[in-house]
mmCIF file with all atom_site columns, C-alpha atoms and ligand atoms in Angstrom:
data_model
loop_
_atom_site.group_PDB
_atom_site.id
_atom_site.type_symbol
_atom_site.label_atom_id
_atom_site.label_alt_id
_atom_site.label_comp_id
_atom_site.label_asym_id
_atom_site.label_entity_id
_atom_site.label_seq_id
_atom_site.pdbx_PDB_ins_code
_atom_site.Cartn_x
_atom_site.Cartn_y
_atom_site.Cartn_z
_atom_site.occupancy
_atom_site.B_iso_or_equiv
_atom_site.pdbx_formal_charge
_atom_site.auth_seq_id
_atom_site.auth_comp_id
_atom_site.auth_asym_id
_atom_site.auth_atom_id
_atom_site.pdbx_PDB_model_num
ATOM   1   C CA  . MET A 1 1   ? 122.778 106.712 87.437  1.00 97.00 ? 9   MET A CA  1
ATOM   2   C CA  . LYS A 1 2   ? 125.328 107.973 84.956  1.00 97.00 ? 10  LYS A CA  1
ATOM   3   C CA  . LEU A 1 3   ? 123.043 107.803 81.928  1.00 98.00 ? 11  LEU A CA  1
ATOM   4   C CA  . LEU A 1 4   ? 120.509 110.144 83.546  1.00 98.00 ? 12  LEU A CA  1
ATOM   5   C CA  . GLU A 1 5   ? 123.167 112.483 84.962  1.00 98.00 ? 13  GLU A CA  1
ATOM   6   C CA  . ASP A 1 6   ? 124.739 112.836 81.513  1.00 98.00 ? 14  ASP A CA  1
ATOM   7   C CA  . LYS A 1 7   ? 121.364 113.579 79.961  1.00 98.00 ? 15  LYS A CA  1
ATOM   8   C CA  . ILE A 1 8   ? 120.615 116.223 82.610  1.00 98.00 ? 16  ILE A CA  1
ATOM   9   C CA  . LYS A 1 9   ? 124.039 117.833 82.084  1.00 96.00 ? 17  LYS A CA  1
ATOM   10  C CA  . LYS A 1 10  ? 123.509 117.905 78.335  1.00 96.00 ? 18  LYS A CA  1
ATOM   11  C CA  . GLU A 1 11  ? 119.849 118.930 78.085  1.00 97.00 ? 19  GLU A CA  1
ATOM   12  C CA  . GLY A 1 12  ? 118.639 120.124 81.500  1.00 97.00 ? 20  GLY A CA  1
ATOM   13  C CA  . LYS A 1 13  ? 118.102 123.848 82.040  1.00 96.00 ? 21  LYS A CA  1
ATOM   14  C CA  . VAL A 1 14  ? 118.138 125.524 85.442  1.00 97.00 ? 22  VAL A CA  1
ATOM   15  C CA  . LEU A 1 15  ? 115.302 128.071 85.683  1.00 95.00 ? 23  LEU A CA  1
ATOM   16  C CA  . GLU A 1 16  ? 114.559 130.797 88.215  1.00 92.00 ? 24  GLU A CA  1
ATOM   17  C CA  . GLY A 1 17  ? 113.283 129.575 91.575  1.00 90.00 ? 25  GLY A CA  1
ATOM   18  C CA  . GLY A 1 18  ? 115.270 126.356 91.712  1.00 92.00 ? 26  GLY A CA  1
ATOM   19  C CA  . ILE A 1 19  ? 113.395 124.604 88.931  1.00 96.00 ? 27  ILE A CA  1
ATOM   20  C CA  . LEU A 1 20  ? 115.164 122.208 86.604  1.00 97.00 ? 28  LEU A CA  1
ATOM   21  C CA  . LYS A 1 21  ? 113.630 121.947 83.144  1.00 97.00 ? 29  LYS A CA  1
ATOM   22  C CA  . VAL A 1 22  ? 113.930 118.435 81.765  1.00 98.00 ? 30  VAL A CA  1
ATOM   23  C CA  . ASP A 1 23  ? 110.854 118.402 79.603  1.00 96.00 ? 31  ASP A CA  1
ATOM   24  C CA  . GLY A 1 24  ? 112.786 117.467 76.455  1.00 97.00 ? 32  GLY A CA  1
ATOM   25  C CA  . PHE A 1 25  ? 113.227 113.918 77.761  1.00 98.00 ? 33  PHE A CA  1
ATOM   26  C CA  . LEU A 1 26  ? 111.367 113.261 81.023  1.00 98.00 ? 34  LEU A CA  1
ATOM   27  C CA  . ASN A 1 27  ? 107.960 114.857 81.241  1.00 93.00 ? 35  ASN A CA  1
ATOM   28  C CA  . HIS A 1 28  ? 106.865 116.626 78.073  1.00 96.00 ? 36  HIS A CA  1
ATOM   29  C CA  . ARG A 1 29  ? 108.694 114.863 75.270  1.00 98.00 ? 37  ARG A CA  1
ATOM   30  C CA  . LEU A 1 30  ? 109.566 111.409 76.578  1.00 98.00 ? 38  LEU A CA  1
ATOM   31  C CA  . ASP A 1 31  ? 112.849 109.644 75.833  1.00 98.00 ? 39  ASP A CA  1
ATOM   32  C CA  . VAL A 1 32  ? 111.371 106.166 75.864  1.00 98.00 ? 40  VAL A CA  1
ATOM   33  C CA  . ALA A 1 33  ? 114.695 104.298 75.818  1.00 98.00 ? 41  ALA A CA  1
ATOM   34  C CA  . LEU A 1 34  ? 116.042 106.366 78.723  1.00 98.00 ? 42  LEU A CA  1
ATOM   35  C CA  . ILE A 1 35  ? 112.845 105.996 80.757  1.00 98.00 ? 43  ILE A CA  1
ATOM   36  C CA  . ARG A 1 36  ? 112.927 102.202 80.180  1.00 98.00 ? 44  ARG A CA  1
ATOM   37  C CA  . GLU A 1 37  ? 116.464 102.224 81.640  1.00 98.00 ? 45  GLU A CA  1
ATOM   38  C CA  . LEU A 1 38  ? 115.206 104.159 84.667  1.00 98.00 ? 46  LEU A CA  1
ATOM   39  C CA  . GLY A 1 39  ? 112.489 101.541 85.088  1.00 98.00 ? 47  GLY A CA  1
ATOM   40  C CA  . SER A 1 40  ? 115.025 98.692  84.919  1.00 98.00 ? 48  SER A CA  1
ATOM   41  C CA  . ASP A 1 41  ? 117.216 100.368 87.531  1.00 98.00 ? 49  ASP A CA  1
ATOM   42  C CA  . ILE A 1 42  ? 114.245 100.825 89.858  1.00 98.00 ? 50  ILE A CA  1
ATOM   43  C CA  . GLY A 1 43  ? 113.332 97.194  89.219  1.00 98.00 ? 51  GLY A CA  1
ATOM   44  C CA  . ARG A 1 44  ? 116.805 95.990  90.272  1.00 98.00 ? 52  ARG A CA  1
ATOM   45  C CA  . GLU A 1 45  ? 116.713 98.089  93.441  1.00 98.00 ? 53  GLU A CA  1
ATOM   46  C CA  . PHE A 1 46  ? 113.242 97.020  94.589  1.00 98.00 ? 54  PHE A CA  1
ATOM   47  C CA  . ARG A 1 47  ? 112.998 93.447  93.233  1.00 98.00 ? 55  ARG A CA  1
ATOM   48  C CA  . GLU A 1 48  ? 113.123 92.006  96.785  1.00 98.00 ? 56  GLU A CA  1
ATOM   49  C CA  . SER A 1 49  ? 110.959 94.662  98.429  1.00 98.00 ? 57  SER A CA  1
ATOM   50  C CA  . GLY A 1 50  ? 107.749 92.664  98.243  1.00 98.00 ? 58  GLY A CA  1
ATOM   51  C CA  . ALA A 1 51  ? 105.997 95.643  96.636  1.00 98.00 ? 59  ALA A CA  1
ATOM   52  C CA  . SER A 1 52  ? 102.514 94.842  95.323  1.00 98.00 ? 60  SER A CA  1
ATOM   53  C CA  . LEU A 1 53  ? 101.727 98.194  93.733  1.00 98.00 ? 61  LEU A CA  1
ATOM   54  C CA  . ILE A 1 54  ? 103.386 101.326 92.383  1.00 98.00 ? 62  ILE A CA  1
ATOM   55  C CA  . LEU A 1 55  ? 101.827 104.675 93.263  1.00 98.00 ? 63  LEU A CA  1
ATOM   56  C CA  . THR A 1 56  ? 102.514 107.890 91.384  1.00 98.00 ? 64  THR A CA  1
ATOM   57  C CA  . VAL A 1 57  ? 100.790 111.214 90.855  1.00 97.00 ? 65  VAL A CA  1
ATOM   58  C CA  . GLU A 1 58  ? 99.595  112.674 87.564  1.00 95.00 ? 66  GLU A CA  1
ATOM   59  C CA  . SER A 1 59  ? 100.969 113.646 85.245  1.00 94.00 ? 67  SER A CA  1
ATOM   60  C CA  . SER A 1 60  ? 104.734 113.854 85.205  1.00 95.00 ? 68  SER A CA  1
ATOM   61  C CA  . GLY A 1 61  ? 105.370 110.744 87.317  1.00 95.00 ? 69  GLY A CA  1
ATOM   62  C CA  . ILE A 1 62  ? 103.365 108.431 85.085  1.00 98.00 ? 70  ILE A CA  1
ATOM   63  C CA  . ALA A 1 63  ? 105.974 107.505 82.472  1.00 98.00 ? 71  ALA A CA  1
ATOM   64  C CA  . ILE A 1 64  ? 108.630 106.559 85.033  1.00 98.00 ? 72  ILE A CA  1
ATOM   65  C CA  . ALA A 1 65  ? 106.113 104.705 87.180  1.00 98.00 ? 73  ALA A CA  1
ATOM   66  C CA  . PHE A 1 66  ? 104.952 102.783 84.110  1.00 98.00 ? 74  PHE A CA  1
ATOM   67  C CA  . ALA A 1 67  ? 108.542 101.779 83.290  1.00 98.00 ? 75  ALA A CA  1
ATOM   68  C CA  . ALA A 1 68  ? 109.100 100.665 86.891  1.00 98.00 ? 76  ALA A CA  1
ATOM   69  C CA  . GLY A 1 69  ? 105.820 98.750  86.819  1.00 98.00 ? 77  GLY A CA  1
ATOM   70  C CA  . GLU A 1 70  ? 106.877 97.006  83.636  1.00 98.00 ? 78  GLU A CA  1
ATOM   71  C CA  . SER A 1 71  ? 110.227 96.039  85.155  1.00 98.00 ? 79  SER A CA  1
ATOM   72  C CA  . LEU A 1 72  ? 108.729 94.774  88.422  1.00 98.00 ? 80  LEU A CA  1
ATOM   73  C CA  . GLY A 1 73  ? 105.595 93.270  86.892  1.00 98.00 ? 81  GLY A CA  1
ATOM   74  C CA  . LEU A 1 74  ? 103.369 95.453  89.083  1.00 98.00 ? 82  LEU A CA  1
ATOM   75  C CA  . PRO A 1 75  ? 100.283 97.583  88.448  1.00 98.00 ? 83  PRO A CA  1
ATOM   76  C CA  . VAL A 1 76  ? 100.604 101.364 88.616  1.00 98.00 ? 84  VAL A CA  1
ATOM   77  C CA  . LEU A 1 77  ? 98.068  103.473 90.496  1.00 98.00 ? 85  LEU A CA  1
ATOM   78  C CA  . VAL A 1 78  ? 97.949  107.127 89.409  1.00 97.00 ? 86  VAL A CA  1
ATOM   79  C CA  . ALA A 1 79  ? 96.751  109.605 92.046  1.00 97.00 ? 87  ALA A CA  1
ATOM   80  C CA  . LYS A 1 80  ? 94.609  112.321 90.447  1.00 95.00 ? 88  LYS A CA  1
ATOM   81  C CA  . LYS A 1 81  ? 94.992  116.025 91.147  1.00 92.00 ? 89  LYS A CA  1
ATOM   82  C CA  . HIS A 1 82  ? 91.744  117.887 91.894  1.00 85.00 ? 90  HIS A CA  1
ATOM   83  C CA  . LYS A 1 83  ? 91.400  121.580 92.527  1.00 71.00 ? 91  LYS A CA  1
ATOM   84  C CA  . SER A 1 84  ? 87.878  121.186 93.877  1.00 63.00 ? 92  SER A CA  1
ATOM   85  C CA  . HIS A 1 85  ? 87.274  120.694 97.580  1.00 63.00 ? 93  HIS A CA  1
ATOM   86  C CA  . ASN A 1 86  ? 84.033  118.847 96.799  1.00 64.00 ? 94  ASN A CA  1
ATOM   87  C CA  . ILE A 1 87  ? 85.406  115.397 96.745  1.00 69.00 ? 95  ILE A CA  1
ATOM   88  C CA  . SER A 1 88  ? 83.157  112.387 96.454  1.00 75.00 ? 96  SER A CA  1
ATOM   89  C CA  . ASP A 1 89  ? 82.960  109.488 98.883  1.00 83.00 ? 97  ASP A CA  1
ATOM   90  C CA  . GLY A 1 90  ? 84.946  106.407 98.170  1.00 93.00 ? 98  GLY A CA  1
ATOM   91  C CA  . VAL A 1 91  ? 88.314  108.112 97.902  1.00 95.00 ? 99  VAL A CA  1
ATOM   92  C CA  . TYR A 1 92  ? 91.384  108.844 99.968  1.00 96.00 ? 100 TYR A CA  1
ATOM   93  C CA  . THR A 1 93  ? 92.562  112.421 99.630  1.00 95.00 ? 101 THR A CA  1
ATOM   94  C CA  . ALA A 1 94  ? 95.412  114.631 100.835 1.00 96.00 ? 102 ALA A CA  1
ATOM   95  C CA  . PRO A 1 95  ? 96.362  118.258 100.132 1.00 94.00 ? 103 PRO A CA  1
ATOM   96  C CA  . VAL A 1 96  ? 99.622  118.817 98.244  1.00 94.00 ? 104 VAL A CA  1
ATOM   97  C CA  . PHE A 1 97  ? 101.271 122.163 97.599  1.00 92.00 ? 105 PHE A CA  1
ATOM   98  C CA  . SER A 1 98  ? 102.837 122.204 94.155  1.00 89.00 ? 106 SER A CA  1
ATOM   99  C CA  . PHE A 1 99  ? 106.411 123.438 94.095  1.00 84.00 ? 107 PHE A CA  1
ATOM   100 C CA  . THR A 1 100 ? 106.305 124.248 90.382  1.00 84.00 ? 108 THR A CA  1
ATOM   101 C CA  . HIS A 1 101 ? 102.816 125.787 90.140  1.00 85.00 ? 109 HIS A CA  1
ATOM   102 C CA  . LYS A 1 102 ? 102.609 127.332 93.638  1.00 87.00 ? 110 LYS A CA  1
ATOM   103 C CA  . THR A 1 103 ? 99.031  126.098 94.073  1.00 89.00 ? 111 THR A CA  1
ATOM   104 C CA  . GLU A 1 104 ? 97.435  123.576 96.368  1.00 92.00 ? 112 GLU A CA  1
ATOM   105 C CA  . ASN A 1 105 ? 95.693  120.552 94.925  1.00 91.00 ? 113 ASN A CA  1
ATOM   106 C CA  . ASN A 1 106 ? 94.074  117.568 96.519  1.00 94.00 ? 114 ASN A CA  1
ATOM   107 C CA  . VAL A 1 107 ? 95.559  114.286 95.417  1.00 95.00 ? 115 VAL A CA  1
ATOM   108 C CA  . VAL A 1 108 ? 92.874  111.654 95.182  1.00 95.00 ? 116 VAL A CA  1
ATOM   109 C CA  . VAL A 1 109 ? 92.927  107.857 95.023  1.00 96.00 ? 117 VAL A CA  1
ATOM   110 C CA  . SER A 1 110 ? 89.921  105.569 94.811  1.00 95.00 ? 118 SER A CA  1
ATOM   111 C CA  . ARG A 1 111 ? 89.477  103.277 97.832  1.00 96.00 ? 119 ARG A CA  1
ATOM   112 C CA  . GLU A 1 112 ? 88.697  100.530 95.365  1.00 95.00 ? 120 GLU A CA  1
ATOM   113 C CA  . TYR A 1 113 ? 92.323  100.304 94.224  1.00 97.00 ? 121 TYR A CA  1
ATOM   114 C CA  . LEU A 1 114 ? 94.307  100.661 97.450  1.00 98.00 ? 122 LEU A CA  1
ATOM   115 C CA  . GLY A 1 115 ? 93.811  98.546  100.535 1.00 97.00 ? 123 GLY A CA  1
ATOM   116 C CA  . ALA A 1 116 ? 95.367  97.507  103.830 1.00 98.00 ? 124 ALA A CA  1
ATOM   117 C CA  . GLY A 1 117 ? 97.138  94.536  102.261 1.00 95.00 ? 125 GLY A CA  1
ATOM   118 C CA  . ASP A 1 118 ? 99.102  96.613  99.761  1.00 98.00 ? 126 ASP A CA  1
ATOM   119 C CA  . ARG A 1 119 ? 102.858 97.181  99.909  1.00 98.00 ? 127 ARG A CA  1
ATOM   120 C CA  . VAL A 1 120 ? 103.380 100.375 97.978  1.00 99.00 ? 128 VAL A CA  1
ATOM   121 C CA  . LEU A 1 121 ? 106.397 101.745 96.117  1.00 99.00 ? 129 LEU A CA  1
ATOM   122 C CA  . ILE A 1 122 ? 105.983 105.454 95.342  1.00 99.00 ? 130 ILE A CA  1
ATOM   123 C CA  . VAL A 1 123 ? 107.598 106.674 92.097  1.00 98.00 ? 131 VAL A CA  1
ATOM   124 C CA  . ASP A 1 124 ? 107.755 110.310 90.973  1.00 98.00 ? 132 ASP A CA  1
ATOM   125 C CA  . ASP A 1 125 ? 109.836 112.389 88.581  1.00 98.00 ? 133 ASP A CA  1
ATOM   126 C CA  . PHE A 1 126 ? 111.268 114.800 91.189  1.00 98.00 ? 134 PHE A CA  1
ATOM   127 C CA  . LEU A 1 127 ? 111.911 114.965 94.906  1.00 98.00 ? 135 LEU A CA  1
ATOM   128 C CA  . ALA A 1 128 ? 112.203 118.590 95.989  1.00 97.00 ? 136 ALA A CA  1
ATOM   129 C CA  . SER A 1 129 ? 110.639 119.719 99.277  1.00 96.00 ? 137 SER A CA  1
ATOM   130 C CA  . GLY A 1 130 ? 108.814 116.423 99.772  1.00 98.00 ? 138 GLY A CA  1
ATOM   131 C CA  . ASN A 1 131 ? 105.250 117.789 99.667  1.00 97.00 ? 139 ASN A CA  1
ATOM   132 C CA  . ALA A 1 132 ? 104.073 115.379 96.986  1.00 97.00 ? 140 ALA A CA  1
ATOM   133 C CA  . ALA A 1 133 ? 105.704 112.485 98.834  1.00 98.00 ? 141 ALA A CA  1
ATOM   134 C CA  . MET A 1 134 ? 104.014 113.469 102.119 1.00 98.00 ? 142 MET A CA  1
ATOM   135 C CA  . GLY A 1 135 ? 100.604 113.647 100.409 1.00 97.00 ? 143 GLY A CA  1
ATOM   136 C CA  . LEU A 1 136 ? 101.037 110.204 98.874  1.00 98.00 ? 144 LEU A CA  1
ATOM   137 C CA  . LEU A 1 137 ? 102.280 108.780 102.180 1.00 98.00 ? 145 LEU A CA  1
ATOM   138 C CA  . SER A 1 138 ? 99.195  110.195 103.886 1.00 98.00 ? 146 SER A CA  1
ATOM   139 C CA  . ILE A 1 139 ? 97.025  108.368 101.358 1.00 98.00 ? 147 ILE A CA  1
ATOM   140 C CA  . ILE A 1 140 ? 98.912  105.111 102.010 1.00 98.00 ? 148 ILE A CA  1
ATOM   141 C CA  . GLU A 1 141 ? 98.425  105.615 105.769 1.00 98.00 ? 149 GLU A CA  1
ATOM   142 C CA  . GLN A 1 142 ? 94.698  106.303 105.320 1.00 97.00 ? 150 GLN A CA  1
ATOM   143 C CA  . ALA A 1 143 ? 94.400  102.994 103.455 1.00 98.00 ? 151 ALA A CA  1
ATOM   144 C CA  . GLY A 1 144 ? 96.272  101.155 106.201 1.00 98.00 ? 152 GLY A CA  1
ATOM   145 C CA  . ALA A 1 145 ? 98.757  100.034 103.517 1.00 98.00 ? 153 ALA A CA  1
ATOM   146 C CA  . THR A 1 146 ? 102.557 99.895  103.881 1.00 98.00 ? 154 THR A CA  1
ATOM   147 C CA  . ALA A 1 147 ? 105.054 102.104 102.021 1.00 98.00 ? 155 ALA A CA  1
ATOM   148 C CA  . VAL A 1 148 ? 108.140 100.127 100.973 1.00 98.00 ? 156 VAL A CA  1
ATOM   149 C CA  . GLY A 1 149 ? 110.041 103.023 99.446  1.00 98.00 ? 157 GLY A CA  1
ATOM   150 C CA  . PHE A 1 150 ? 110.042 106.334 97.647  1.00 99.00 ? 158 PHE A CA  1
ATOM   151 C CA  . VAL A 1 151 ? 111.748 106.688 94.255  1.00 99.00 ? 159 VAL A CA  1
ATOM   152 C CA  . ALA A 1 152 ? 112.487 109.923 92.426  1.00 98.00 ? 160 ALA A CA  1
ATOM   153 C CA  . ALA A 1 153 ? 114.166 110.079 89.051  1.00 98.00 ? 161 ALA A CA  1
ATOM   154 C CA  . ILE A 1 154 ? 115.772 113.371 90.121  1.00 98.00 ? 162 ILE A CA  1
ATOM   155 C CA  . GLU A 1 155 ? 116.368 114.553 93.667  1.00 98.00 ? 163 GLU A CA  1
ATOM   156 C CA  . LYS A 1 156 ? 117.267 118.166 94.420  1.00 98.00 ? 164 LYS A CA  1
ATOM   157 C CA  . GLU A 1 157 ? 118.990 117.691 97.766  1.00 98.00 ? 165 GLU A CA  1
ATOM   158 C CA  . GLU A 1 158 ? 119.023 121.363 98.729  1.00 96.00 ? 166 GLU A CA  1
ATOM   159 C CA  . GLN A 1 159 ? 115.241 121.340 99.124  1.00 96.00 ? 167 GLN A CA  1
ATOM   160 C CA  . GLY A 1 160 ? 115.334 118.838 101.941 1.00 97.00 ? 168 GLY A CA  1
ATOM   161 C CA  . GLY A 1 161 ? 112.543 116.405 101.004 1.00 98.00 ? 169 GLY A CA  1
ATOM   162 C CA  . ARG A 1 162 ? 114.644 113.312 101.755 1.00 98.00 ? 170 ARG A CA  1
ATOM   163 C CA  . ALA A 1 163 ? 114.787 114.014 105.505 1.00 98.00 ? 171 ALA A CA  1
ATOM   164 C CA  . LEU A 1 164 ? 110.980 114.201 105.742 1.00 98.00 ? 172 LEU A CA  1
ATOM   165 C CA  . ILE A 1 165 ? 110.536 110.805 104.107 1.00 98.00 ? 173 ILE A CA  1
ATOM   166 C CA  . GLU A 1 166 ? 113.412 109.100 105.899 1.00 98.00 ? 174 GLU A CA  1
ATOM   167 C CA  . GLY A 1 167 ? 112.034 110.569 109.131 1.00 98.00 ? 175 GLY A CA  1
ATOM   168 C CA  . LYS A 1 168 ? 109.077 108.254 108.630 1.00 97.00 ? 176 LYS A CA  1
ATOM   169 C CA  . GLY A 1 169 ? 111.429 105.279 108.307 1.00 98.00 ? 177 GLY A CA  1
ATOM   170 C CA  . ILE A 1 170 ? 110.946 104.979 104.563 1.00 98.00 ? 178 ILE A CA  1
ATOM   171 C CA  . LYS A 1 171 ? 113.780 104.249 102.142 1.00 98.00 ? 179 LYS A CA  1
ATOM   172 C CA  . VAL A 1 172 ? 114.475 106.990 99.572  1.00 98.00 ? 180 VAL A CA  1
ATOM   173 C CA  . TYR A 1 173 ? 116.096 106.070 96.255  1.00 98.00 ? 181 TYR A CA  1
ATOM   174 C CA  . SER A 1 174 ? 116.882 108.611 93.557  1.00 98.00 ? 182 SER A CA  1
ATOM   175 C CA  . LEU A 1 175 ? 118.485 107.949 90.197  1.00 98.00 ? 183 LEU A CA  1
ATOM   176 C CA  . ALA A 1 176 ? 120.193 111.333 89.971  1.00 98.00 ? 184 ALA A CA  1
ATOM   177 C CA  . ARG A 1 177 ? 121.003 113.326 93.125  1.00 98.00 ? 185 ARG A CA  1
ATOM   178 C CA  . ILE A 1 178 ? 121.631 117.000 92.519  1.00 98.00 ? 186 ILE A CA  1
ATOM   179 C CA  . LYS A 1 179 ? 123.729 118.511 95.267  1.00 98.00 ? 187 LYS A CA  1
ATOM   180 C CA  . GLU A 1 180 ? 123.428 122.058 93.994  1.00 96.00 ? 188 GLU A CA  1
ATOM   181 C CA  . MET A 1 181 ? 122.540 123.798 90.786  1.00 97.00 ? 189 MET A CA  1
ATOM   182 C CA  . ARG A 1 182 ? 122.523 127.188 89.197  1.00 93.00 ? 190 ARG A CA  1
ATOM   183 C CA  . ALA A 1 183 ? 122.328 128.395 85.601  1.00 90.00 ? 191 ALA A CA  1
ATOM   184 C CA  . GLY A 1 184 ? 124.993 126.611 83.610  1.00 87.00 ? 192 GLY A CA  1
ATOM   185 C CA  . GLU A 1 185 ? 126.187 124.435 86.494  1.00 93.00 ? 193 GLU A CA  1
ATOM   186 C CA  . ILE A 1 186 ? 124.696 121.305 88.006  1.00 96.00 ? 194 ILE A CA  1
ATOM   187 C CA  . LYS A 1 187 ? 126.624 119.343 90.642  1.00 97.00 ? 195 LYS A CA  1
ATOM   188 C CA  . PHE A 1 188 ? 125.708 115.751 91.417  1.00 98.00 ? 196 PHE A CA  1
ATOM   189 C CA  . ASN A 1 189 ? 126.317 113.826 94.580  1.00 93.00 ? 197 ASN A CA  1
HETATM 190 P P1  . 5GP B 2 .   ? 108.015 118.418 96.060  1.00 84.68 ? 132 5GP B P1  1
HETATM 191 O O1  . 5GP B 2 .   ? 106.594 118.128 96.390  1.00 84.68 ? 132 5GP B O1  1
HETATM 192 O O2  . 5GP B 2 .   ? 108.967 117.333 96.519  1.00 84.68 ? 132 5GP B O2  1
HETATM 193 O O3  . 5GP B 2 .   ? 108.449 119.797 96.490  1.00 84.68 ? 132 5GP B O3  1
HETATM 194 O O4  . 5GP B 2 .   ? 108.125 118.456 94.492  1.00 84.68 ? 132 5GP B O4  1
HETATM 195 C C1  . 5GP B 2 .   ? 107.836 117.332 93.743  1.00 84.68 ? 132 5GP B C1  1
HETATM 196 C C2  . 5GP B 2 .   ? 106.923 117.625 92.598  1.00 84.68 ? 132 5GP B C2  1
HETATM 197 O O5  . 5GP B 2 .   ? 107.112 118.935 92.059  1.00 84.68 ? 132 5GP B O5  1
HETATM 198 C C3  . 5GP B 2 .   ? 107.220 116.645 91.498  1.00 84.68 ? 132 5GP B C3  1
HETATM 199 O O6  . 5GP B 2 .   ? 106.083 115.832 91.352  1.00 84.68 ? 132 5GP B O6  1
HETATM 200 C C4  . 5GP B 2 .   ? 107.483 117.475 90.262  1.00 84.68 ? 132 5GP B C4  1
HETATM 201 O O7  . 5GP B 2 .   ? 106.427 117.311 89.351  1.00 84.68 ? 132 5GP B O7  1
HETATM 202 C C5  . 5GP B 2 .   ? 107.540 118.903 90.714  1.00 84.68 ? 132 5GP B C5  1
HETATM 203 N N1  . 5GP B 2 .   ? 108.906 119.450 90.701  1.00 84.68 ? 132 5GP B N1  1
HETATM 204 C C6  . 5GP B 2 .   ? 109.647 119.771 91.778  1.00 84.68 ? 132 5GP B C6  1
HETATM 205 N N2  . 5GP B 2 .   ? 110.809 120.323 91.420  1.00 84.68 ? 132 5GP B N2  1
HETATM 206 C C7  . 5GP B 2 .   ? 110.823 120.332 90.073  1.00 84.68 ? 132 5GP B C7  1
HETATM 207 C C8  . 5GP B 2 .   ? 111.786 120.777 89.109  1.00 84.68 ? 132 5GP B C8  1
HETATM 208 O O8  . 5GP B 2 .   ? 112.875 121.284 89.408  1.00 84.68 ? 132 5GP B O8  1
HETATM 209 N N3  . 5GP B 2 .   ? 111.456 120.622 87.801  1.00 84.68 ? 132 5GP B N3  1
HETATM 210 C C9  . 5GP B 2 .   ? 110.274 120.070 87.412  1.00 84.68 ? 132 5GP B C9  1
HETATM 211 N N4  . 5GP B 2 .   ? 110.048 119.949 86.105  1.00 84.68 ? 132 5GP B N4  1
HETATM 212 N N5  . 5GP B 2 .   ? 109.331 119.637 88.296  1.00 84.68 ? 132 5GP B N5  1
HETATM 213 C C10 . 5GP B 2 .   ? 109.617 119.765 89.618  1.00 84.68 ? 132 5GP B C10 1
#
């Protein structure tokens, strides 16, 4: 999506360790008009998917998931991140290693809000190594629900997450696909 690519080129900063800083418009300060456009694009792509629910993970996926939910007329379920291993009954949980923080969290979803009849579209801000996606897919599997797709606003292809998700037969859709990046240079696919 050209609008997002242009914004990344203009304002994104490549940090050490393969991290792209986009917090001026995507996950710290939010460019509401841009994020609405992302939501509309996701809506066009998944209008016929039969999705019944959008699943994201706190906190940086929430804004994009909300915009997609608005476009598709669907509720958004936000998986919580818990450091504690003492997790209560009544939840689905999966461990996720955080690429940016280098820590492991459990992602947690209440059983009350996800069931076998759900067709789930996952929406997140980034796809890097695919750890977050795998954790959310595990939660969908535990619920006996069906994943209809995985959406990332920004995919960093070099980190290989796409293959993991597609290996499970799930469609991956990203709005900006970064082929490679280093300080001062970002190449899109
Ligand atoms: P993965 O689990 O696919 O390795 O990484 C996805 C998660 O890590 C996303 O939810 C996102 O919050 C975070 N992340 C991964 N790469 C980046 C990055 O380059 N910049 C930022 N800001 N977050 C990232």
